[in-house]
């Protein structure tokens, strides 16, 4: 499956905007990504090993946090994961 | 440096006037090279902070996923974001900084006073990780001659 990397993190994925991995669940896909590109880990996860609060992961158009099986959701080769840091602010 | 054509620059400022007294927000698609974020298109987004839209904005992540996809299909990347500060200076706030996570991207802010766009400034989010990030003021170059590319 494909994992789309946002612009700020491409410096840690050899400048690739998309990384292909073999995985059967969301968790496996993210593990495979950080195995291929270990420098991504500290940008995606907190010291406690949880996804940083501002990092959103979408399976196709669904936020994995709201999927019934979350990280254990099964994936196929046709699926795509998108890593999207949040964007907000105000005066 | 942020480079954009007059048409995109005007659209960003106009959107801030249109949504006044609420904050507007959107995504800048383009290309990044040699310290220049060159914008090809400004994509307006909805402000999901309807609870406090006069002084807060948030772009729904699912909108970002779609915009990133649209850009990818055209060979464009997300190179920045824009939002307005209704009746407030075009300077980044503590909230803007706390909620900024796209290192290397430009954050464009337009002040809109009594419904009229005033100053437009851009701040580059620099650093290597969340813990050492910083906003740096950057030049905004409005290239009128490249309008046909927009």
PDB file of N, CA and C in Angstrom, chain A residues 36-66:
ATOM      1  N   UNK A  36      11.622   1.492   7.398  1.00  0.00           N
ATOM      2  CA  UNK A  36      12.302   1.972   6.181  1.00  0.00           C
ATOM      3  C   UNK A  36      12.965   3.314   6.416  1.00  0.00           C
ATOM      4  N   UNK A  37      12.304   4.151   7.171  1.00  0.00           N
ATOM      5  CA  UNK A  37      12.795   5.517   7.396  1.00  0.00           C
ATOM      6  C   UNK A  37      12.748   5.830   8.897  1.00  0.00           C
ATOM      7  N   UNK A  38      13.736   5.321   9.641  1.00  0.00           N
ATOM      8  CA  UNK A  38      13.713   5.439  11.112  1.00  0.00           C
ATOM      9  C   UNK A  38      13.652   6.882  11.613  1.00  0.00           C
ATOM     10  N   UNK A  39      14.191   7.825  10.835  1.00  0.00           N
ATOM     11  CA  UNK A  39      14.189   9.222  11.296  1.00  0.00           C
ATOM     12  C   UNK A  39      12.783   9.802  11.399  1.00  0.00           C
ATOM     13  N   UNK A  40      11.830   9.148  10.762  1.00  0.00           N
ATOM     14  CA  UNK A  40      10.450   9.655  10.837  1.00  0.00           C
ATOM     15  C   UNK A  40       9.850   9.448  12.223  1.00  0.00           C
ATOM     16  N   UNK A  41      10.382   8.469  12.940  1.00  0.00           N
ATOM     17  CA  UNK A  41       9.745   8.023  14.182  1.00  0.00           C
ATOM     18  C   UNK A  41       9.535   9.151  15.184  1.00  0.00           C
ATOM     19  N   UNK A  42      10.575   9.925  15.435  1.00  0.00           N
ATOM     20  CA  UNK A  42      10.450  10.964  16.468  1.00  0.00           C
ATOM     21  C   UNK A  42       9.513  12.095  16.049  1.00  0.00           C
ATOM     22  N   UNK A  43       9.246  12.174  14.745  1.00  0.00           N
ATOM     23  CA  UNK A  43       8.328  13.216  14.272  1.00  0.00           C
ATOM     24  C   UNK A  43       6.876  12.745  14.314  1.00  0.00           C
ATOM     25  N   UNK A  44       6.703  11.445  14.345  1.00  0.00           N
ATOM     26  CA  UNK A  44       5.343  10.896  14.360  1.00  0.00           C
ATOM     27  C   UNK A  44       4.893  10.515  15.761  1.00  0.00           C
ATOM     28  N   UNK A  45       5.855  10.079  16.600  1.00  0.00           N
ATOM     29  CA  UNK A  45       5.486   9.528  17.903  1.00  0.00           C
ATOM     30  C   UNK A  45       6.080  10.328  19.059  1.00  0.00           C
ATOM     31  N   UNK A  46       5.345  10.328  20.164  1.00  0.00           N
ATOM     32  CA  UNK A  46       5.852  10.956  21.384  1.00  0.00           C
ATOM     33  C   UNK A  46       6.849  10.000  22.051  1.00  0.00           C
ATOM     34  N   UNK A  47       7.468  10.468  23.128  1.00  0.00           N
ATOM     35  CA  UNK A  47       8.422   9.611  23.844  1.00  0.00           C
ATOM     36  C   UNK A  47       7.739   8.363  24.396  1.00  0.00           C
ATOM     37  N   UNK A  48       6.412   8.484  24.615  1.00  0.00           N
ATOM     38  CA  UNK A  48       5.647   7.344  25.148  1.00  0.00           C
ATOM     39  C   UNK A  48       5.249   6.370  24.040  1.00  0.00           C
ATOM     40  N   UNK A  49       5.628   6.701  22.821  1.00  0.00           N
ATOM     41  CA  UNK A  49       5.334   5.795  21.715  1.00  0.00           C
ATOM     42  C   UNK A  49       3.956   5.981  21.106  1.00  0.00           C
ATOM     43  N   UNK A  50       3.261   7.047  21.505  1.00  0.00           N
ATOM     44  CA  UNK A  50       1.940   7.300  20.923  1.00  0.00           C
ATOM     45  C   UNK A  50       2.073   8.322  19.804  1.00  0.00           C
ATOM     46  N   UNK A  51       1.138   8.246  18.838  1.00  0.00           N
ATOM     47  CA  UNK A  51       1.145   9.250  17.772  1.00  0.00           C
ATOM     48  C   UNK A  51       1.058  10.622  18.402  1.00  0.00           C
ATOM     49  N   UNK A  52       1.877  11.550  17.962  1.00  0.00           N
ATOM     50  CA  UNK A  52       1.808  12.915  18.493  1.00  0.00           C
ATOM     51  C   UNK A  52       0.398  13.456  18.272  1.00  0.00           C
ATOM     52  N   UNK A  53      -0.033  14.309  19.187  1.00  0.00           N
ATOM     53  CA  UNK A  53      -1.433  14.753  19.172  1.00  0.00           C
ATOM     54  C   UNK A  53      -1.803  15.504  17.893  1.00  0.00           C
ATOM     55  N   UNK A  54      -0.818  16.151  17.273  1.00  0.00           N
ATOM     56  CA  UNK A  54      -1.132  16.942  16.085  1.00  0.00           C
ATOM     57  C   UNK A  54      -0.941  16.156  14.785  1.00  0.00           C
ATOM     58  N   UNK A  55      -0.564  14.888  14.912  1.00  0.00           N
ATOM     59  CA  UNK A  55      -0.372  14.078  13.712  1.00  0.00           C
ATOM     60  C   UNK A  55      -1.635  13.263  13.436  1.00  0.00           C
ATOM     61  N   UNK A  56      -2.248  13.530  12.312  1.00  0.00           N
ATOM     62  CA  UNK A  56      -3.436  12.786  11.902  1.00  0.00           C
ATOM     63  C   UNK A  56      -3.027  11.740  10.873  1.00  0.00           C
ATOM     64  N   UNK A  57      -3.615  10.560  11.009  1.00  0.00           N
ATOM     65  CA  UNK A  57      -3.367   9.516  10.010  1.00  0.00           C
ATOM     66  C   UNK A  57      -4.714   9.116   9.419  1.00  0.00           C
ATOM     67  N   UNK A  58      -4.792   9.233   8.109  1.00  0.00           N
ATOM     68  CA  UNK A  58      -6.039   8.911   7.412  1.00  0.00           C
ATOM     69  C   UNK A  58      -5.854   7.657   6.562  1.00  0.00           C
ATOM     70  N   UNK A  59      -6.799   6.732   6.694  1.00  0.00           N
ATOM     71  CA  UNK A  59      -6.847   5.581   5.803  1.00  0.00           C
ATOM     72  C   UNK A  59      -7.845   5.964   4.713  1.00  0.00           C
ATOM     73  N   UNK A  60      -7.330   6.202   3.532  1.00  0.00           N
ATOM     74  CA  UNK A  60      -8.134   6.792   2.445  1.00  0.00           C
ATOM     75  C   UNK A  60      -8.740   8.098   2.968  1.00  0.00           C
ATOM     76  N   UNK A  61     -10.062   8.172   3.189  1.00  0.00           N
ATOM     77  CA  UNK A  61     -10.637   9.434   3.678  1.00  0.00           C
ATOM     78  C   UNK A  61     -11.129   9.333   5.117  1.00  0.00           C
ATOM     79  N   UNK A  62     -10.646   8.333   5.859  1.00  0.00           N
ATOM     80  CA  UNK A  62     -11.127   8.119   7.228  1.00  0.00           C
ATOM     81  C   UNK A  62     -10.002   8.304   8.237  1.00  0.00           C
ATOM     82  N   UNK A  63     -10.279   9.071   9.278  1.00  0.00           N
ATOM     83  CA  UNK A  63      -9.337   9.246  10.383  1.00  0.00           C
ATOM     84  C   UNK A  63      -9.245   7.925  11.147  1.00  0.00           C
ATOM     85  N   UNK A  64      -8.045   7.385  11.291  1.00  0.00           N
ATOM     86  CA  UNK A  64      -7.943   6.057  11.924  1.00  0.00           C
ATOM     87  C   UNK A  64      -8.408   6.076  13.375  1.00  0.00           C
ATOM     88  N   UNK A  65      -8.376   7.254  14.004  1.00  0.00           N
ATOM     89  CA  UNK A  65      -8.837   7.332  15.405  1.00  0.00           C
ATOM     90  C   UNK A  65     -10.318   6.997  15.526  1.00  0.00           C
ATOM     91  N   UNK A  66     -11.060   7.206  14.435  1.00  0.00           N
ATOM     92  CA  UNK A  66     -12.509   6.976  14.486  1.00  0.00           C
ATOM     93  C   UNK A  66     -12.922   5.680  13.809  1.00  0.00           C
TER      94      UNK A  66
END
